[in-house]
Each structure stands twice: as structure tokens, then as C-alpha cells.
Tab-separated table of C-alpha atoms in Angstrom:
chain	number	residue	atom	x	y	z
B	1	MET	CA	181.098	47.104	129.363
B	2	ALA	CA	179.798	44.156	131.335
B	3	SER	CA	182.352	41.520	132.084
B	4	LEU	CA	182.192	37.992	130.780
B	5	LEU	CA	181.276	36.701	134.212
B	6	ASP	CA	178.385	39.158	134.513
B	7	MET	CA	177.010	38.000	131.186
B	8	ARG	CA	177.251	34.362	132.184
B	9	ARG	CA	175.369	35.118	135.371
B	10	ARG	CA	172.609	36.920	133.526
B	11	ILE	CA	172.194	34.124	131.018
B	12	LYS	CA	171.984	31.617	133.832
B	13	SER	CA	169.293	33.601	135.644
B	14	VAL	CA	167.224	34.056	132.479
B	15	LYS	CA	167.524	30.332	131.829
B	16	ASN	CA	166.209	29.624	135.312
B	17	THR	CA	163.252	31.887	134.722
B	18	GLN	CA	162.583	30.201	131.425
B	19	GLN	CA	162.523	26.833	133.108
B	20	ILE	CA	159.934	28.058	135.566
B	21	THR	CA	157.731	29.618	132.898
B	22	LYS	CA	157.982	26.444	130.831
B	23	ALA	CA	156.938	24.310	133.788
B	24	MET	CA	154.043	26.650	134.542
B	25	LYS	CA	152.939	26.403	130.948
B	26	MET	CA	152.886	22.613	131.131
B	27	VAL	CA	150.921	22.638	134.373
B	28	ALA	CA	148.456	25.158	132.956
B	29	ALA	CA	148.021	23.020	129.839
B	30	ALA	CA	147.189	19.950	131.913
B	31	LYS	CA	144.800	21.908	134.119
B	32	LEU	CA	143.233	23.520	131.071
B	33	LYS	CA	142.411	20.116	129.638
B	34	ARG	CA	140.689	19.075	132.839
B	35	ALA	CA	138.877	22.397	133.116
B	36	THR	CA	137.521	22.299	129.576
B	37	ASP	CA	136.417	18.689	130.108
B	38	ARG	CA	134.415	19.812	133.095
B	39	VAL	CA	132.874	22.679	131.144
B	40	THR	CA	131.749	20.205	128.498
B	41	ALA	CA	130.502	17.751	131.110
B	42	ALA	CA	128.356	20.421	132.726
B	43	ARG	CA	126.645	21.393	129.483
B	44	PRO	CA	123.959	18.673	129.180
B	45	PHE	CA	122.558	19.545	132.583
B	46	ALA	CA	122.425	23.269	131.871
B	47	LYS	CA	120.801	22.644	128.487
B	48	LYS	CA	118.133	20.314	129.871
B	49	MET	CA	117.538	22.747	132.687
B	50	SER	CA	116.794	25.708	130.440
B	51	GLU	CA	114.592	23.473	128.272
B	52	ILE	CA	112.424	22.452	131.202
B	53	LEU	CA	112.410	26.010	132.513
B	54	GLY	CA	111.313	27.347	129.149
B	55	ASN	CA	108.528	24.801	129.103
B	56	LEU	CA	107.357	25.650	132.576
B	57	SER	CA	107.692	29.368	132.059
B	58	ALA	CA	105.340	29.185	129.105
B	59	ARG	CA	102.988	27.028	131.112
B	60	VAL	CA	102.786	28.987	134.350
B	61	GLY	CA	102.733	32.284	132.452
B	62	ASP	CA	102.817	35.626	134.181
B	63	GLU	CA	100.530	34.694	137.042
B	64	PHE	CA	103.339	32.990	138.867
B	65	SER	CA	105.230	35.381	141.059
B	66	SER	CA	108.461	34.778	142.837
B	67	PRO	CA	110.843	37.262	144.405
B	68	LEU	CA	113.464	35.856	142.056
B	69	LEU	CA	111.444	37.010	139.040
B	70	THR	CA	109.934	40.301	140.156
B	71	ASP	CA	111.487	43.516	138.934
B	72	ARG	CA	112.318	45.829	141.784
B	73	GLY	CA	113.582	49.019	140.290
B	74	ASP	CA	116.999	50.232	139.357
B	75	GLU	CA	118.739	51.752	142.332
B	76	LYS	CA	121.046	49.344	144.082
B	77	TYR	CA	123.207	46.708	142.427
B	78	LEU	CA	124.997	43.694	143.717
B	79	VAL	CA	127.882	42.464	141.613
B	80	ALA	CA	129.251	38.938	141.886
B	81	LEU	CA	132.722	39.010	140.394
B	82	VAL	CA	134.462	35.758	139.504
B	83	THR	CA	138.230	36.178	139.277
B	84	ALA	CA	141.275	33.998	139.741
B	85	ASP	CA	143.024	33.442	143.032
B	86	LYS	CA	146.447	33.670	141.495
B	87	GLY	CA	148.208	35.985	139.101
B	88	LEU	CA	150.695	35.250	136.322
B	89	CYS	CA	147.974	34.641	133.808
B	90	GLY	CA	148.449	37.514	131.406
B	91	GLY	CA	145.633	40.003	131.183
B	92	PHE	CA	143.038	37.650	132.655
B	93	ASN	CA	142.431	39.454	135.930
B	94	THR	CA	143.171	42.896	134.507
B	95	ASN	CA	140.480	42.451	131.881
B	96	LEU	CA	137.971	41.481	134.542
B	97	MET	CA	138.832	44.481	136.703
B	98	LYS	CA	138.627	46.811	133.721
B	99	ALA	CA	135.251	45.457	132.675
B	100	THR	CA	133.957	45.695	136.219
B	101	GLN	CA	135.198	49.252	136.618
B	102	ASN	CA	133.621	50.175	133.305
B	103	PHE	CA	130.384	48.661	134.488
B	104	LEU	CA	130.607	50.629	137.721
B	105	LYS	CA	131.383	53.811	135.818
B	106	THR	CA	128.407	53.484	133.470
B	107	ASN	CA	126.221	52.827	136.497
B	108	ALA	CA	127.845	55.457	138.670
B	109	GLY	CA	124.472	56.753	139.836
B	110	LYS	CA	123.575	53.479	141.537
B	111	SER	CA	124.930	52.261	144.784
B	112	THR	CA	126.836	49.041	144.385
B	113	GLU	CA	127.918	46.259	146.646
B	114	MET	CA	129.989	43.284	145.712
B	115	ILE	CA	130.477	39.588	146.243
B	116	PRO	CA	133.976	38.748	145.096
B	117	VAL	CA	134.692	35.147	144.185
B	118	GLY	CA	138.450	34.811	143.899
B	119	ARG	CA	141.316	36.479	145.709
B	120	LYS	CA	142.416	38.866	142.962
B	121	GLY	CA	139.059	40.571	142.647
B	122	ARG	CA	138.696	40.808	146.386
B	123	ASP	CA	142.090	42.423	146.894
B	124	PHE	CA	141.582	44.849	144.021
B	125	PHE	CA	138.237	46.155	145.202
B	126	LYS	CA	139.147	46.045	148.861
B	127	ARG	CA	141.819	48.626	148.109
B	128	ARG	CA	139.110	50.693	146.436
B	129	GLN	CA	136.872	50.611	149.499
B	130	MET	CA	134.116	48.568	147.866
B	131	LYS	CA	131.547	47.192	150.247
B	132	PHE	CA	131.447	43.396	150.294
B	133	VAL	CA	128.379	41.440	151.249
B	134	GLU	CA	130.294	38.206	151.358
B	135	GLU	CA	133.559	36.941	149.930
B	136	TYR	CA	134.664	33.569	148.607
B	137	VAL	CA	138.376	32.994	148.305
B	138	GLY	CA	140.417	29.907	147.589
B	139	LEU	CA	137.885	28.070	145.433
B	140	THR	CA	139.265	28.621	141.963
B	141	GLY	CA	142.906	28.178	142.950
B	142	THR	CA	142.877	24.405	142.931
B	143	GLY	CA	141.441	24.311	139.434
B	144	ARG	CA	138.719	21.981	140.664
B	145	ILE	CA	135.371	23.617	141.173
B	146	GLU	CA	132.972	21.533	143.200
B	147	HIS	CA	129.307	21.909	142.472
B	148	THR	CA	128.659	22.243	146.202
B	149	ASP	CA	130.820	25.387	146.257
B	150	ALA	CA	128.690	26.928	143.531
B	151	VAL	CA	125.542	25.936	145.412
B	152	GLU	CA	126.835	27.639	148.543
B	153	ILE	CA	127.558	30.856	146.667
B	154	ALA	CA	124.231	30.753	144.825
B	155	GLN	CA	122.288	30.187	148.016
B	156	GLY	CA	124.179	33.029	149.657
B	157	ILE	CA	123.265	35.352	146.812
B	158	ILE	CA	119.628	34.250	146.766
B	159	LYS	CA	119.388	34.715	150.530
B	160	THR	CA	120.897	38.186	150.365
B	161	PHE	CA	118.603	39.101	147.501
B	162	THR	CA	115.406	37.886	149.141
B	163	GLU	CA	116.190	39.246	152.585
B	164	ASP	CA	117.582	42.618	151.582
B	165	GLU	CA	114.821	44.151	149.514
B	166	THR	CA	116.812	47.290	148.780
B	167	ILE	CA	118.943	45.326	146.318
B	168	ASP	CA	117.366	45.770	142.912
B	169	LYS	CA	119.567	43.737	140.634
B	170	VAL	CA	122.308	41.181	140.894
B	171	PHE	CA	124.923	40.933	138.174
B	172	LEU	CA	127.441	38.248	137.492
B	173	VAL	CA	130.809	39.191	136.006
B	174	PHE	CA	132.927	36.332	134.747
B	175	THR	CA	135.159	35.284	131.887
B	176	GLU	CA	133.657	33.128	129.196
B	177	PHE	CA	135.951	30.560	127.686
B	178	LYS	CA	135.969	30.680	123.904
B	179	THR	CA	139.312	29.270	122.859
B	180	VAL	CA	142.683	29.024	124.525
B	181	MET	CA	143.660	32.304	122.913
B	182	SER	CA	140.454	34.246	123.367
B	183	GLN	CA	138.400	34.776	126.468
B	184	GLU	CA	135.624	37.251	126.857
B	185	VAL	CA	134.462	39.059	129.949
B	186	LYS	CA	130.714	38.795	130.356
B	187	VAL	CA	128.370	40.819	132.504
B	188	GLU	CA	125.084	38.996	132.970
B	189	GLN	CA	122.039	39.866	134.974
B	190	LEU	CA	121.526	37.095	137.478
B	191	LEU	CA	118.597	38.342	139.518
B	192	PRO	CA	115.783	39.005	139.060
B	193	ILE	CA	115.883	36.289	136.429
B	194	PRO	CA	115.098	37.992	133.118
B	195	ARG	CA	111.900	36.534	131.704
B	196	THR	CA	113.347	36.600	128.235
B	197	SER	CA	116.101	34.187	129.172
B	198	LEU	CA	113.464	31.702	130.263
B	199	ASP	CA	111.376	32.064	127.156
B	200	GLU	CA	114.221	31.486	124.738
B	201	THR	CA	113.440	27.822	124.310
B	202	GLU	CA	109.714	28.377	124.215
B	203	THR	CA	109.349	28.183	120.456
B	204	GLN	CA	110.885	24.768	120.140
B	205	SER	CA	109.154	23.299	123.169
B	206	ALA	CA	105.754	24.635	122.129
B	207	ALA	CA	105.650	21.884	119.558
B	208	GLN	CA	105.975	19.258	122.255
B	209	ALA	CA	103.023	17.628	123.906
B	210	GLU	CA	101.358	18.971	127.005
B	211	TYR	CA	103.006	17.687	130.132
B	212	VAL	CA	101.434	16.018	133.063
B	213	TYR	CA	102.667	17.722	136.197
B	214	GLU	CA	102.954	15.497	139.201
B	215	GLN	CA	103.139	18.540	141.414
B	216	PRO	CA	101.598	21.909	140.568
B	217	ALA	CA	103.606	23.505	137.766
B	218	SER	CA	104.201	26.627	139.822
B	219	GLU	CA	105.693	24.566	142.640
B	220	ILE	CA	108.119	22.824	140.320
B	221	PHE	CA	108.906	26.147	138.698
B	222	GLY	CA	109.593	27.719	142.068
B	223	ARG	CA	111.998	24.947	142.948
B	224	LEU	CA	113.715	25.131	139.600
B	225	LEU	CA	114.518	28.837	139.743
B	226	PRO	CA	117.131	28.663	142.512
B	227	LYS	CA	118.605	25.631	140.757
B	228	GLN	CA	118.945	27.722	137.638
B	229	ILE	CA	120.967	30.297	139.578
B	230	GLU	CA	123.162	27.527	140.967
B	231	THR	CA	123.746	26.162	137.494
B	232	GLN	CA	124.582	29.609	136.158
B	233	ILE	CA	127.123	30.270	138.875
B	234	TYR	CA	128.623	26.818	138.538
B	235	ARG	CA	129.015	27.359	134.827
B	236	ALA	CA	130.523	30.807	135.338
B	237	MET	CA	133.082	29.357	137.740
B	238	LEU	CA	133.983	26.494	135.425
B	239	GLU	CA	134.352	28.820	132.463
B	240	SER	CA	136.410	31.175	134.565
B	241	VAL	CA	138.809	28.429	135.635
B	242	ALA	CA	139.189	27.215	132.060
B	243	SER	CA	139.825	30.786	130.884
B	244	GLU	CA	142.318	31.379	133.647
B	245	GLN	CA	144.328	28.305	132.734
B	246	GLY	CA	144.115	29.162	129.044
B	247	ALA	CA	145.315	32.688	129.692
B	248	ARG	CA	148.113	31.418	131.900
B	249	MET	CA	149.214	28.918	129.305
B	250	THR	CA	149.378	31.583	126.604
B	251	ALA	CA	151.131	34.034	128.902
B	252	MET	CA	153.706	31.489	129.999
B	253	ASP	CA	154.254	30.363	126.446
B	254	SER	CA	155.139	33.875	125.299
B	255	ALA	CA	157.228	34.397	128.433
B	256	SER	CA	159.238	31.277	127.584
B	257	LYS	CA	159.653	32.519	124.032
B	258	ASN	CA	160.803	35.948	125.207
B	259	ALA	CA	163.254	34.337	127.574
B	260	GLY	CA	164.605	32.294	124.664
B	261	GLU	CA	165.124	35.411	122.589
B	262	LEU	CA	166.785	37.169	125.479
B	263	ILE	CA	169.134	34.236	125.967
B	264	ASP	CA	170.034	34.359	122.283
B	265	THR	CA	170.937	38.062	122.350
B	266	LEU	CA	172.791	37.671	125.616
B	267	THR	CA	174.764	34.728	124.293
B	268	LEU	CA	175.667	36.728	121.185
B	269	ASN	CA	176.826	39.620	123.326
B	270	MET	CA	178.762	37.309	125.571
B	271	ASN	CA	180.548	35.770	122.611
B	272	ARG	CA	181.370	39.234	121.305
B	273	ILE	CA	182.904	40.200	124.631
B	274	ARG	CA	184.820	36.952	124.761
B	275	GLN	CA	186.101	37.462	121.227
B	276	ALA	CA	187.034	41.061	122.012
B	277	ALA	CA	189.042	39.903	125.018
B	278	ILE	CA	190.854	37.273	122.948
B	279	THR	CA	191.599	39.755	120.181
B	280	LYS	CA	192.880	42.232	122.694
B	281	GLU	CA	195.195	39.639	124.194
B	282	ILE	CA	196.538	38.598	120.772
B	283	ILE	CA	197.216	42.243	119.908
B	284	GLU	CA	199.051	42.670	123.195
B	285	VAL	CA	201.164	39.564	122.545
B	286	VAL	CA	201.871	40.550	118.946
B	287	SER	CA	202.699	44.180	119.735
B	288	GLY	CA	204.810	42.985	122.678
B	289	ALA	CA	206.744	40.672	120.364
B	290	ALA	CA	207.121	43.438	117.737
B	291	ALA	CA	208.501	45.829	120.313
B	292	ALA	CA	211.062	43.346	121.553
X	1	MET	CA	112.147	1.114	124.517
X	2	LEU	CA	113.086	4.177	126.500
X	3	ASN	CA	116.083	6.453	126.357
X	4	LEU	CA	117.166	6.993	129.909
X	5	GLU	CA	119.463	9.904	130.549
X	6	ILE	CA	120.740	10.808	133.984
X	7	VAL	CA	122.664	14.047	134.319
X	8	THR	CA	124.078	15.792	137.348
X	9	PRO	CA	125.465	19.319	137.268
X	10	GLU	CA	128.943	17.841	137.097
X	11	LYS	CA	128.560	15.217	134.421
X	12	LYS	CA	126.364	12.988	132.356
X	13	VAL	CA	126.066	9.889	134.510
X	14	LEU	CA	124.192	7.583	132.224
X	15	SER	CA	122.680	7.465	128.781
X	16	GLU	CA	121.154	4.135	127.848
X	17	THR	CA	118.253	2.448	126.170
X	18	VAL	CA	116.205	0.646	128.781
X	19	ASP	CA	112.928	-1.283	129.002
X	20	SER	CA	111.490	0.334	132.071
X	21	VAL	CA	112.471	2.661	134.864
X	22	THR	CA	111.163	3.286	138.363
X	23	ILE	CA	111.749	6.748	139.761
X	24	PRO	CA	111.280	8.056	143.306
X	25	THR	CA	109.351	11.314	142.858
X	26	ALA	CA	107.991	13.720	145.422
X	27	SER	CA	104.533	12.149	145.029
X	28	GLY	CA	105.707	8.563	145.309
X	29	GLU	CA	107.359	6.048	143.058
X	30	VAL	CA	106.614	6.282	139.371
X	31	GLY	CA	107.131	3.445	136.952
X	32	ILE	CA	107.797	4.469	133.381
X	33	LEU	CA	107.281	2.198	130.394
X	34	THR	CA	107.372	2.849	126.682
X	35	ASN	CA	104.919	5.491	125.433
X	36	HIS	CA	104.415	7.010	128.822
X	37	VAL	CA	102.509	10.274	128.807
X	38	PRO	CA	104.753	13.412	128.928
X	39	LEU	CA	105.510	14.129	132.544
X	40	ILE	CA	107.435	16.537	134.725
X	41	SER	CA	107.971	15.925	138.390
X	42	SER	CA	110.395	16.791	141.137
X	43	LEU	CA	112.409	13.973	142.611
X	44	LYS	CA	112.962	12.911	146.123
X	45	ALA	CA	115.987	11.079	147.459
X	46	GLY	CA	115.631	7.392	146.815
X	47	VAL	CA	116.589	4.397	144.759
X	48	LEU	CA	116.058	4.529	141.034
X	49	ALA	CA	115.822	1.213	139.221
X	50	TYR	CA	115.899	0.485	135.524
X	51	THR	CA	115.641	-2.793	133.661
X	52	LYS	CA	117.545	-3.507	130.559
X	53	SER	CA	117.031	-6.832	128.799
X	54	GLY	CA	115.905	-8.563	131.992
X	55	ALA	CA	118.620	-7.234	134.279
X	56	THR	CA	117.805	-4.587	136.847
X	57	GLU	CA	120.272	-1.879	137.770
X	58	ARG	CA	119.922	0.419	140.736
X	59	MET	CA	121.167	3.864	141.616
X	60	VAL	CA	120.690	6.368	144.357
X	61	ILE	CA	119.457	9.741	143.215
X	62	ALA	CA	118.755	12.808	145.294
X	63	GLY	CA	117.252	16.195	144.592
X	64	GLY	CA	116.222	17.319	141.165
X	65	PHE	CA	113.680	16.738	138.456
X	66	VAL	CA	112.518	14.249	135.900
X	67	GLU	CA	111.138	14.968	132.490
X	68	VAL	CA	109.481	12.319	130.347
X	69	SER	CA	108.628	13.068	126.754
X	70	GLN	CA	108.439	10.940	123.628
X	71	ASN	CA	110.146	7.961	125.227
X	72	ASN	CA	112.967	10.106	126.529
X	73	VAL	CA	113.417	10.019	130.269
X	74	SER	CA	115.694	12.823	131.438
X	75	ILE	CA	116.676	12.917	135.055
X	76	LEU	CA	118.328	16.028	136.427
X	77	ALA	CA	119.616	15.080	139.834
X	78	ASP	CA	121.983	16.712	142.279
X	79	VAL	CA	123.450	13.347	143.119
X	80	ALA	CA	123.441	10.052	141.223
X	81	GLU	CA	125.523	7.182	142.548
X	82	THR	CA	125.767	3.465	141.956
X	83	ALA	CA	126.257	1.086	144.869
X	84	ASP	CA	129.998	0.943	144.230
X	85	GLU	CA	130.384	4.680	144.582
X	86	ILE	CA	128.717	4.899	147.962
X	87	ASP	CA	130.836	5.263	151.052
X	88	VAL	CA	128.919	3.128	153.551
X	89	GLU	CA	130.658	4.467	156.635
X	90	THR	CA	129.981	8.094	155.743
X	91	ALA	CA	126.366	7.337	154.884
X	92	ARG	CA	125.822	5.467	158.142
X	93	ALA	CA	127.442	8.220	160.212
X	94	GLU	CA	125.356	10.802	158.388
X	95	ARG	CA	122.162	8.877	158.988
X	96	ASP	CA	122.855	8.365	162.685
X	97	SER	CA	123.769	11.950	163.355
X	98	LEU	CA	120.793	13.257	161.400
X	99	GLU	CA	118.403	10.911	163.154
X	100	LYS	CA	119.657	12.180	166.490
X	101	GLU	CA	119.412	15.757	165.356
X	102	LEU	CA	115.888	15.357	164.038
X	103	SER	CA	114.549	13.520	167.052
X	104	ALA	CA	115.729	16.429	169.187
X	105	TRP	CA	114.405	18.981	166.707
X	106	LYS	CA	112.836	22.045	168.305
X	107	GLY	CA	111.938	24.138	165.277
X	108	SER	CA	109.079	23.756	162.858
X	109	LEU	CA	108.739	21.006	160.297
X	110	GLU	CA	109.612	23.347	157.433
X	111	GLU	CA	112.894	24.352	159.004
X	112	SER	CA	114.140	20.795	159.088
X	113	GLU	CA	113.520	20.265	155.385
X	114	SER	CA	117.126	20.163	154.273
X	115	GLU	CA	118.034	17.854	157.155
X	116	ARG	CA	115.186	15.519	156.288
X	117	GLU	CA	116.262	15.483	152.669
X	118	ARG	CA	119.791	14.576	153.676
X	119	LEU	CA	118.463	11.840	155.941
X	120	GLU	CA	116.397	10.422	153.100
X	121	LYS	CA	119.453	10.407	150.897
X	122	ALA	CA	121.567	8.617	153.501
X	123	GLN	CA	118.792	6.078	154.048
X	124	ALA	CA	118.474	5.494	150.326
X	125	GLN	CA	122.226	4.995	150.047
X	126	LEU	CA	122.219	2.424	152.814
X	127	ALA	CA	119.158	0.699	151.381
X	128	LEU	CA	120.860	0.395	148.036
X	129	VAL	CA	124.080	-0.981	149.487
X	130	SER	CA	122.364	-3.501	151.743
X	131	GLY	CA	120.005	-4.596	148.984
X	132	ARG	CA	122.871	-5.536	146.728
């Protein structure tokens, strides 16, 4: 049986761990608040953007052609995977990897390349010999996503897509933030931009008056499309950061709880051992006295 | 009366009822009053001005689009800053270095587009600060 001292040591170490998990939970909670604020702040822009796009899409119709809209076939995929830079956030990264691997499995016939955003995804797929076009690491770690970072990534993707015509489709894998407890991994087609996603708002905007276009509608449309990609990636990154912090908060909360339970059982055991030692001593004293 | 709404990808900068607004668009400055015809245009870096009960406020905006419909003016800009938010030193350094770069430009006019846009933005920032 473990000695009293051993038990004390174990309790102390579990307590230390609990302190760390508690602190991490607090930090995650604070970061989560900021992250969700940013998600909310980014919404008006994205909403307005898809409204205008829907309008323009209906207006320019199918005559307008852009490499970002044209279907190319179904042979080679590029996957942009948004993960966290750090671990200790429950199943957050694992879920992303699983979803991505599932996606790769269902599309096993296609050749796939990847753009990992986030250290965890990069490391995971590097070990699996995935070919990377480009990698972005160290952006999500701070919990502050700058729009310029998203623009850089988006422009990189657009450049790769327009220059390398063998790439047929670009997908974006990220975690959508629903609530603190639930996050959902999403796989969205980024490029070519699905026409349907543009036309979604068409019905409501059709009622609006005809617009005067200062520049040709197709020109504005052409300039809006890359912006739409930027907005989508920015949103994905913001959602991902919020999800990451949410997942970490939940994970650290249950870790603190588990540590508490462990401390309770250990303390009980320790007291038992202590009591056993005392009882043993009393018996020794009593039987010693009886023998004398 | 017009509802002016300025949003950047990061946040909603402004949402106010104003009397008139002047916007720097790619085809020149556009003044918007109540009951303006529905309009969509791309923006160019410059100073946006709006009047509200006699007082005029100014802002620098760069890159993006404007949509006018039913007395709602929505501006989707990459950057929107008031005079207080502008770092004069950075803007001046940016302008000087870009001017140098552009005067020594070897490539075609199209290639320098992003540099010219940045120069316009820096110039607009300085114009706004000095005009205060």
C-alpha cells in the first residue's frame, strides 16, 4: 500500500494540474468572448457583400465569365484546412482531421493538394506525406485574426487557382462556431464559386429597383468575387478561433472537474491510510500494555 | 434623410442618419442626397464626407464598394478611419517611399496598380489630417 507521504505528493501534483487547467479555462473564456465579438462584428459586411453579389449575379447573368466562376472538371482538388496552432482543446483538432480524412477517403480517386492554415493540421498531414502548396502557421495562435492575414491567404489561393489550371476545385475545411458546447466541421467549396451561392439572395433583391452602375456591372462583379473569397476565409478563420477557444474552455472545465474528483478520492484514501496507521499504533500500544 | 452605414470586414464603423454624403468612387466624387437613384459603384481611396445637421464629418476610406438604395447608403470598405485614428508618421513614410518607388517604376501601368492604390490611400490620409 502507498505510504502517507506518497499520497500527499500525488494530491499535491493533481492540485497543481488543476490550477493550470483552471487558469487555462479562464484564459480561454476571455479569449472566447473576444473571438465571438469579432465573429459578430464581421457579419454585417459579409451579409451586405452577399446581397450585392446576389444583385449583380442576377444582373450580369451567365454571359459574364471569370476563371473564379468557371467549372473545370473534377480531377484535382485543393483543400484549405483551418486548424488551431495549439492543442489542449478537446476534440477540436481531432474532429477536423477526421473530417478531412473522411473527405479525402470519399474522394480517393482525385489527386489532392493542401494549404494548411494552423500548425496542427500542417503537422498532421506532413506526417502523412500530403503535398502542400503553401502553409500558414502562427496566425490563429494569438486569438486575433487580422483581416490582412485572411486577404493574404485568399490572394494566395486565388493566384494558385488561376495560374495552375490543373486544379479543378478548392475546398475550405473549417470549424463553424455554433455554441460554446457545439462546433461543427464544415467542408465548403470555395472555388470555382458555386453559382447557387450567389443567387441565394436573388429573390429578395429582385423586388428592389434597378441599379445605376457607375462602372460596368461585370467590372464591379469581377472585383467583388475575390473580395467574396477573402470574406469567406476571414469568416472561416474567425469562426475557427472562436470554436477553438470554446472547445478549450469546455475541455479545461471538465479537466478541472476530473482533477477535483481525483483529489477527493485521493484525500479519502489518504485519510484511510492515516487512520489505519493510527489504529495500528493504538493496537500495538494496547497489546503491549496487556502483555506487560 | 439618409441612413449611412460604413462597414469594414472587421467591424461596423458607422451607422447614422445624415443629410448628405460625398463619396470618392472610381469614376469621381459622388454626392448623395435624399431620394438618390439606386446606385452601385466601386470606391477609390479618398476622403468621404457626410453632413449631419450642419456639421460635416470626414473619414478616409479605401478599397471597396458603395450601394445606394431607398435612402440607404451602404459602404463596404477595406479601410475606414477618422482623422484621430490615422498615424501621420506612418502615412507620410508610406507616401514618400511609394512616390519614390513609382517614379522609378519600370513595369507597366497595370502592374503598379496596388502600389498606386496604396499611394492614394496615404495621400488621402494626409489630406484628411492636414485639412482638420
